[in-house]
PDB file of C-alpha atoms and ligand atoms in Angstrom:
ATOM      1  CA  MET W1192     132.050   3.926  31.550  1.00  0.00           C
ATOM      2  CA  MET W1193     133.714   4.663  28.233  1.00  0.00           C
ATOM      3  CA  ASN W1194     136.533   7.097  27.632  1.00  0.00           C
ATOM      4  CA  LEU W1195     137.364   7.950  24.000  1.00  0.00           C
ATOM      5  CA  ILE W1196     139.762  10.012  21.987  1.00  0.00           C
ATOM      6  CA  PHE W1197     138.700  11.283  18.563  1.00  0.00           C
ATOM      7  CA  ILE W1198     141.688  12.159  16.433  1.00  0.00           C
ATOM      8  CA  GLY W1199     142.006  13.364  12.883  1.00  0.00           C
ATOM      9  CA  PRO W1200     142.860  16.398  10.729  1.00  0.00           C
ATOM     10  CA  PRO W1201     140.925  19.700  10.818  1.00  0.00           C
ATOM     11  CA  GLY W1202     137.687  19.196   8.945  1.00  0.00           C
ATOM     12  CA  ALA W1203     137.568  15.447   9.551  1.00  0.00           C
ATOM     13  CA  GLY W1204     134.228  15.648  11.253  1.00  0.00           C
ATOM     14  CA  LYS W1205     135.356  14.756  14.810  1.00  0.00           C
ATOM     15  CA  GLY W1206     133.163  17.325  16.471  1.00  0.00           C
ATOM     16  CA  THR W1207     129.982  16.282  14.541  1.00  0.00           C
ATOM     17  CA  GLN W1208     130.523  12.604  15.428  1.00  0.00           C
ATOM     18  CA  ALA W1209     131.461  13.363  19.014  1.00  0.00           C
ATOM     19  CA  LYS W1210     128.133  15.145  19.508  1.00  0.00           C
ATOM     20  CA  LEU W1211     126.240  12.113  18.156  1.00  0.00           C
ATOM     21  CA  VAL W1212     128.151   9.785  20.535  1.00  0.00           C
ATOM     22  CA  GLU W1213     127.514  12.180  23.410  1.00  0.00           C
ATOM     23  CA  ASP W1214     123.759  11.907  22.800  1.00  0.00           C
ATOM     24  CA  ARG W1215     123.710   8.193  22.215  1.00  0.00           C
ATOM     25  CA  LEU W1216     125.991   7.064  25.099  1.00  0.00           C
ATOM     26  CA  SER W1217     125.503   9.969  27.550  1.00  0.00           C
ATOM     27  CA  ILE W1218     129.177  10.592  27.773  1.00  0.00           C
ATOM     28  CA  ILE W1219     130.565  14.092  27.597  1.00  0.00           C
ATOM     29  CA  GLN W1220     132.281  15.704  24.640  1.00  0.00           C
ATOM     30  CA  ILE W1221     135.344  17.689  25.619  1.00  0.00           C
ATOM     31  CA  SER W1222     136.526  19.776  22.685  1.00  0.00           C
ATOM     32  CA  THR W1223     139.670  21.844  23.402  1.00  0.00           C
ATOM     33  CA  GLY W1224     138.857  23.941  20.305  1.00  0.00           C
ATOM     34  CA  ASP W1225     135.393  24.809  21.713  1.00  0.00           C
ATOM     35  CA  ILE W1226     136.800  25.524  25.164  1.00  0.00           C
ATOM     36  CA  LEU W1227     139.426  27.877  23.656  1.00  0.00           C
ATOM     37  CA  ARG W1228     136.952  29.606  21.325  1.00  0.00           C
ATOM     38  CA  ALA W1229     134.686  30.264  24.328  1.00  0.00           C
ATOM     39  CA  ALA W1230     137.593  31.785  26.185  1.00  0.00           C
ATOM     40  CA  VAL W1231     138.476  33.980  23.174  1.00  0.00           C
ATOM     41  CA  ALA W1232     134.834  35.136  22.981  1.00  0.00           C
ATOM     42  CA  LYS W1233     134.826  35.970  26.652  1.00  0.00           C
ATOM     43  CA  GLY W1234     138.119  37.817  26.440  1.00  0.00           C
ATOM     44  CA  SER W1235     139.489  35.931  29.491  1.00  0.00           C
ATOM     45  CA  ASP W1236     143.258  35.663  30.194  1.00  0.00           C
ATOM     46  CA  LEU W1237     143.199  32.182  28.610  1.00  0.00           C
ATOM     47  CA  GLY W1238     141.428  33.630  25.522  1.00  0.00           C
ATOM     48  CA  LYS W1239     143.962  36.468  25.203  1.00  0.00           C
ATOM     49  CA  LYS W1240     146.752  33.913  25.355  1.00  0.00           C
ATOM     50  CA  ALA W1241     145.183  31.544  22.802  1.00  0.00           C
ATOM     51  CA  LYS W1242     143.811  33.881  20.107  1.00  0.00           C
ATOM     52  CA  GLU W1243     146.888  34.573  18.006  1.00  0.00           C
ATOM     53  CA  TYR W1244     147.937  30.968  17.864  1.00  0.00           C
ATOM     54  CA  MET W1245     144.374  29.945  16.865  1.00  0.00           C
ATOM     55  CA  ASP W1246     143.932  32.562  14.169  1.00  0.00           C
ATOM     56  CA  ALA W1247     147.255  31.577  12.608  1.00  0.00           C
ATOM     57  CA  GLY W1248     146.322  27.862  12.770  1.00  0.00           C
ATOM     58  CA  ASP W1249     149.224  27.098  15.145  1.00  0.00           C
ATOM     59  CA  LEU W1250     148.836  24.970  18.272  1.00  0.00           C
ATOM     60  CA  VAL W1251     148.257  26.655  21.541  1.00  0.00           C
ATOM     61  CA  PRO W1252     151.161  25.853  23.868  1.00  0.00           C
ATOM     62  CA  ASP W1253     151.001  22.348  25.380  1.00  0.00           C
ATOM     63  CA  SER W1254     151.095  23.589  28.997  1.00  0.00           C
ATOM     64  CA  VAL W1255     147.907  25.601  28.410  1.00  0.00           C
ATOM     65  CA  VAL W1256     145.753  22.854  26.902  1.00  0.00           C
ATOM     66  CA  ILE W1257     147.138  20.149  29.269  1.00  0.00           C
ATOM     67  CA  GLY W1258     146.052  22.356  32.190  1.00  0.00           C
ATOM     68  CA  ILE W1259     142.539  22.718  30.687  1.00  0.00           C
ATOM     69  CA  ILE W1260     142.121  18.940  30.258  1.00  0.00           C
ATOM     70  CA  ALA W1261     143.566  18.097  33.718  1.00  0.00           C
ATOM     71  CA  GLU W1262     140.875  20.197  35.284  1.00  0.00           C
ATOM     72  CA  ARG W1263     137.986  19.380  32.938  1.00  0.00           C
ATOM     73  CA  ILE W1264     138.079  15.560  33.291  1.00  0.00           C
ATOM     74  CA  LYS W1265     137.757  15.838  37.101  1.00  0.00           C
ATOM     75  CA  GLU W1266     134.296  17.499  36.719  1.00  0.00           C
ATOM     76  CA  PRO W1267     131.346  15.351  37.915  1.00  0.00           C
ATOM     77  CA  ASP W1268     129.761  15.328  34.472  1.00  0.00           C
ATOM     78  CA  CYS W1269     132.605  13.129  33.203  1.00  0.00           C
ATOM     79  CA  GLU W1270     131.726  10.289  35.529  1.00  0.00           C
ATOM     80  CA  LYS W1271     130.047   8.165  32.847  1.00  0.00           C
ATOM     81  CA  GLY W1272     132.894   8.818  30.459  1.00  0.00           C
ATOM     82  CA  PHE W1273     134.101  11.375  27.973  1.00  0.00           C
ATOM     83  CA  ILE W1274     135.132  11.942  24.375  1.00  0.00           C
ATOM     84  CA  LEU W1275     138.314  13.962  23.995  1.00  0.00           C
ATOM     85  CA  ASP W1276     137.762  15.823  20.687  1.00  0.00           C
ATOM     86  CA  GLY W1277     140.981  17.571  19.507  1.00  0.00           C
ATOM     87  CA  PHE W1278     143.219  16.437  22.390  1.00  0.00           C
ATOM     88  CA  PRO W1279     145.937  15.112  22.502  1.00  0.00           C
ATOM     89  CA  ARG W1280     147.492  16.755  19.455  1.00  0.00           C
ATOM     90  CA  THR W1281     151.149  16.406  20.311  1.00  0.00           C
ATOM     91  CA  MET W1282     153.279  13.641  21.815  1.00  0.00           C
ATOM     92  CA  GLU W1283     153.854  15.831  24.859  1.00  0.00           C
ATOM     93  CA  GLN W1284     150.061  16.117  25.320  1.00  0.00           C
ATOM     94  CA  ALA W1285     149.671  12.346  24.882  1.00  0.00           C
ATOM     95  CA  ARG W1286     152.250  11.621  27.602  1.00  0.00           C
ATOM     96  CA  ALA W1287     150.696  14.212  29.936  1.00  0.00           C
ATOM     97  CA  LEU W1288     147.277  12.650  29.366  1.00  0.00           C
ATOM     98  CA  ASP W1289     148.638   9.240  30.406  1.00  0.00           C
ATOM     99  CA  GLU W1290     149.846  10.790  33.679  1.00  0.00           C
ATOM    100  CA  ILE W1291     146.595  12.641  34.341  1.00  0.00           C
ATOM    101  CA  LEU W1292     144.527   9.464  33.747  1.00  0.00           C
ATOM    102  CA  SER W1293     146.629   7.194  35.789  1.00  0.00           C
ATOM    103  CA  ALA W1294     146.522   9.685  38.699  1.00  0.00           C
ATOM    104  CA  GLU W1295     142.744   9.543  38.468  1.00  0.00           C
ATOM    105  CA  GLY W1296     142.676   5.789  38.047  1.00  0.00           C
ATOM    106  CA  LEU W1297     141.198   6.172  34.544  1.00  0.00           C
ATOM    107  CA  ASP W1298     141.968   4.659  31.142  1.00  0.00           C
ATOM    108  CA  ILE W1299     141.202   5.286  27.438  1.00  0.00           C
ATOM    109  CA  HIS W1300     139.167   2.560  25.735  1.00  0.00           C
ATOM    110  CA  HIS W1301     139.320   3.491  22.035  1.00  0.00           C
ATOM    111  CA  VAL W1302     141.120   6.082  19.961  1.00  0.00           C
ATOM    112  CA  VAL W1303     139.046   6.652  16.830  1.00  0.00           C
ATOM    113  CA  GLU W1304     141.042   8.099  13.914  1.00  0.00           C
ATOM    114  CA  PHE W1305     139.039   9.774  11.131  1.00  0.00           C
ATOM    115  CA  VAL W1306     140.732   9.373   7.796  1.00  0.00           C
ATOM    116  CA  VAL W1307     139.859  11.919   5.040  1.00  0.00           C
ATOM    117  CA  PRO W1308     141.920  12.875   1.970  1.00  0.00           C
ATOM    118  CA  GLU W1309     143.486  16.309   2.097  1.00  0.00           C
ATOM    119  CA  ASP W1310     141.649  17.804  -0.966  1.00  0.00           C
ATOM    120  CA  GLU W1311     138.351  16.822   0.609  1.00  0.00           C
ATOM    121  CA  LEU W1312     139.406  18.464   3.949  1.00  0.00           C
ATOM    122  CA  VAL W1313     140.255  21.779   2.216  1.00  0.00           C
ATOM    123  CA  LYS W1314     136.919  21.767   0.430  1.00  0.00           C
ATOM    124  CA  ARG W1315     135.039  21.141   3.718  1.00  0.00           C
ATOM    125  CA  LEU W1316     136.970  23.824   5.640  1.00  0.00           C
ATOM    126  CA  LEU W1317     136.468  26.463   2.911  1.00  0.00           C
ATOM    127  CA  GLY W1318     132.766  25.580   2.922  1.00  0.00           C
ATOM    128  CA  ARG W1319     132.605  26.025   6.682  1.00  0.00           C
ATOM    129  CA  ALA W1320     134.392  29.359   6.323  1.00  0.00           C
ATOM    130  CA  GLU W1321     131.487  30.602   4.150  1.00  0.00           C
ATOM    131  CA  GLN W1322     128.796  29.303   6.522  1.00  0.00           C
ATOM    132  CA  GLU W1323     130.227  29.902   9.951  1.00  0.00           C
ATOM    133  CA  GLY W1324     132.889  32.521   9.397  1.00  0.00           C
ATOM    134  CA  ARG W1325     135.330  31.011  11.895  1.00  0.00           C
ATOM    135  CA  ALA W1326     138.359  33.252  12.126  1.00  0.00           C
ATOM    136  CA  ASP W1327     140.805  30.403  11.379  1.00  0.00           C
ATOM    137  CA  ASP W1328     138.921  29.017   8.336  1.00  0.00           C
ATOM    138  CA  ASN W1329     140.957  30.922   5.765  1.00  0.00           C
ATOM    139  CA  ILE W1330     143.274  29.354   3.235  1.00  0.00           C
ATOM    140  CA  ASP W1331     146.557  30.269   4.957  1.00  0.00           C
ATOM    141  CA  SER W1332     145.400  29.020   8.387  1.00  0.00           C
ATOM    142  CA  ILE W1333     143.849  25.862   6.792  1.00  0.00           C
ATOM    143  CA  LYS W1334     147.162  24.970   5.047  1.00  0.00           C
ATOM    144  CA  ASN W1335     149.023  25.536   8.285  1.00  0.00           C
ATOM    145  CA  ARG W1336     146.669  23.443  10.369  1.00  0.00           C
ATOM    146  CA  LEU W1337     147.006  20.587   7.874  1.00  0.00           C
ATOM    147  CA  LYS W1338     150.820  20.847   8.066  1.00  0.00           C
ATOM    148  CA  VAL W1339     150.758  21.000  11.857  1.00  0.00           C
ATOM    149  CA  PHE W1340     148.458  17.893  11.910  1.00  0.00           C
ATOM    150  CA  ASN W1341     150.937  15.909   9.759  1.00  0.00           C
ATOM    151  CA  GLU W1342     153.990  16.962  11.733  1.00  0.00           C
ATOM    152  CA  LYS W1343     152.701  17.012  15.318  1.00  0.00           C
ATOM    153  CA  THR W1344     149.563  14.902  15.520  1.00  0.00           C
ATOM    154  CA  MET W1345     150.263  11.955  13.197  1.00  0.00           C
ATOM    155  CA  PRO W1346     152.924  10.652  15.615  1.00  0.00           C
ATOM    156  CA  VAL W1347     150.255  10.546  18.305  1.00  0.00           C
ATOM    157  CA  THR W1348     148.236   8.086  16.147  1.00  0.00           C
ATOM    158  CA  GLY W1349     151.374   5.859  16.001  1.00  0.00           C
ATOM    159  CA  TYR W1350     151.647   6.014  19.756  1.00  0.00           C
ATOM    160  CA  TYR W1351     148.098   4.668  20.227  1.00  0.00           C
ATOM    161  CA  LYS W1352     148.563   2.102  17.500  1.00  0.00           C
ATOM    162  CA  ASP W1353     151.304   0.589  19.653  1.00  0.00           C
ATOM    163  CA  THR W1354     148.836   0.242  22.543  1.00  0.00           C
ATOM    164  CA  ASN W1355     146.288  -1.539  20.266  1.00  0.00           C
ATOM    165  CA  LYS W1356     143.741   1.223  20.987  1.00  0.00           C
ATOM    166  CA  LEU W1357     143.714   2.811  17.525  1.00  0.00           C
ATOM    167  CA  ARG W1358     140.494   2.299  15.438  1.00  0.00           C
ATOM    168  CA  LYS W1359     140.904   3.848  11.971  1.00  0.00           C
ATOM    169  CA  ILE W1360     137.717   4.718  10.161  1.00  0.00           C
ATOM    170  CA  ASP W1361     136.882   6.182   6.802  1.00  0.00           C
ATOM    171  CA  GLY W1362     135.756   9.751   7.445  1.00  0.00           C
ATOM    172  CA  THR W1363     134.179  10.190   3.964  1.00  0.00           C
ATOM    173  CA  GLY W1364     130.486   9.769   3.088  1.00  0.00           C
ATOM    174  CA  THR W1365     127.375  11.036   4.838  1.00  0.00           C
ATOM    175  CA  VAL W1366     127.187  11.871   8.550  1.00  0.00           C
ATOM    176  CA  ALA W1367     125.023   8.806   9.030  1.00  0.00           C
ATOM    177  CA  GLU W1368     127.431   6.514   7.207  1.00  0.00           C
ATOM    178  CA  ILE W1369     130.389   7.730   9.259  1.00  0.00           C
ATOM    179  CA  SER W1370     128.223   7.465  12.439  1.00  0.00           C
ATOM    180  CA  SER W1371     127.547   3.768  11.764  1.00  0.00           C
ATOM    181  CA  ARG W1372     131.285   3.137  11.302  1.00  0.00           C
ATOM    182  CA  VAL W1373     131.911   4.774  14.656  1.00  0.00           C
ATOM    183  CA  GLN W1374     129.188   2.664  16.293  1.00  0.00           C
ATOM    184  CA  ALA W1375     130.731  -0.467  14.758  1.00  0.00           C
ATOM    185  CA  VAL W1376     134.161   0.182  16.325  1.00  0.00           C
ATOM    186  CA  LEU W1377     132.727   1.183  19.715  1.00  0.00           C
ATOM    187  CA  GLY W1378     130.447  -1.866  19.799  1.00  0.00           C
ATOM    188  CA  HIS W1379     127.402   0.355  20.219  1.00  0.00           C
TER     189      HIS W1379
HETATM  190  P1  LIG U1123     140.261  22.169  13.808  1.00  0.00           P
HETATM  191  O1  LIG U1123     140.551  20.741  14.159  1.00  0.00           O
HETATM  192  O2  LIG U1123     139.186  22.279  12.758  1.00  0.00           O
HETATM  193  O3  LIG U1123     141.444  22.952  13.404  1.00  0.00           O
HETATM  194  P2  LIG U1123     139.620  22.768  16.597  1.00  0.00           P
HETATM  195  O4  LIG U1123     138.399  23.429  17.020  1.00  0.00           O
HETATM  196  O5  LIG U1123     139.870  21.408  17.076  1.00  0.00           O
HETATM  197  O6  LIG U1123     139.607  22.890  15.055  1.00  0.00           O
HETATM  198  O7  LIG U1123     140.882  23.637  17.028  1.00  0.00           O
HETATM  199  C1  LIG U1123     140.967  25.034  16.689  1.00  0.00           C
HETATM  200  C2  LIG U1123     142.308  25.596  17.152  1.00  0.00           C
HETATM  201  O8  LIG U1123     142.346  25.538  18.620  1.00  0.00           O
HETATM  202  C3  LIG U1123     143.568  24.839  16.739  1.00  0.00           C
HETATM  203  O9  LIG U1123     143.996  25.306  15.409  1.00  0.00           O
HETATM  204  C4  LIG U1123     144.574  25.270  17.834  1.00  0.00           C
HETATM  205  O10 LIG U1123     145.055  26.589  17.677  1.00  0.00           O
HETATM  206  C5  LIG U1123     143.690  25.206  19.036  1.00  0.00           C
HETATM  207  N1  LIG U1123     143.711  23.905  19.744  1.00  0.00           N
HETATM  208  C6  LIG U1123     142.671  23.076  19.892  1.00  0.00           C
HETATM  209  N2  LIG U1123     143.000  21.935  20.509  1.00  0.00           N
HETATM  210  C7  LIG U1123     144.309  22.068  20.772  1.00  0.00           C
HETATM  211  C8  LIG U1123     145.284  21.196  21.385  1.00  0.00           C
HETATM  212  N3  LIG U1123     144.990  20.015  21.894  1.00  0.00           N
HETATM  213  N4  LIG U1123     146.543  21.692  21.464  1.00  0.00           N
HETATM  214  C9  LIG U1123     146.916  22.846  20.991  1.00  0.00           C
HETATM  215  N5  LIG U1123     146.024  23.731  20.367  1.00  0.00           N
HETATM  216  C10 LIG U1123     144.762  23.334  20.288  1.00  0.00           C
END
């Protein structure tokens, strides 16, 4: 069993790499962004609550995403392990995750941080805006998401550094190059 956290700014390529690891190691990718976007598309109560925050590039309230994760990791498909992609993003989420995991008798093995310079991130996100047309890939939302990452999520990387679980990798280059860096830190 291997439980992972992928952390990094918007546009760092966490989702792309999480999918590759999911296929290679048969562990499940859990993307809070994907779960929230599916809820918005469905128009569920959760989606209605989340939409405005997401479009503005603000974080959805901690209590909402913590509840999603608490339920999701109990599902049977998480038995072989999971990759948390986009969670935790705040210190409050990180502390809540510790409690959820210890209640389940689980642990995190590696926290992989994807490091990408900010000008490269903006370029990637604007490119994605043209291709996929995601509602939050506009310049105002992108700027805000980068600011929120620096203020709220960077402290979370420090938290995992103190537990010796943080594995920083260079998130620039080709998908294959980044994938081999991920494999190197995971040991497979
Ligand atoms: P990106 O990292 O490219 O911004 P994500 O798909 O990870 O994209 O997240 C999209 C949006 O979903 C975020 O801007 C935020 O509004 C919301 N979101 C996702 N994960 C979380 C989380 N852990 N806490 C709060 N909000 C979240």
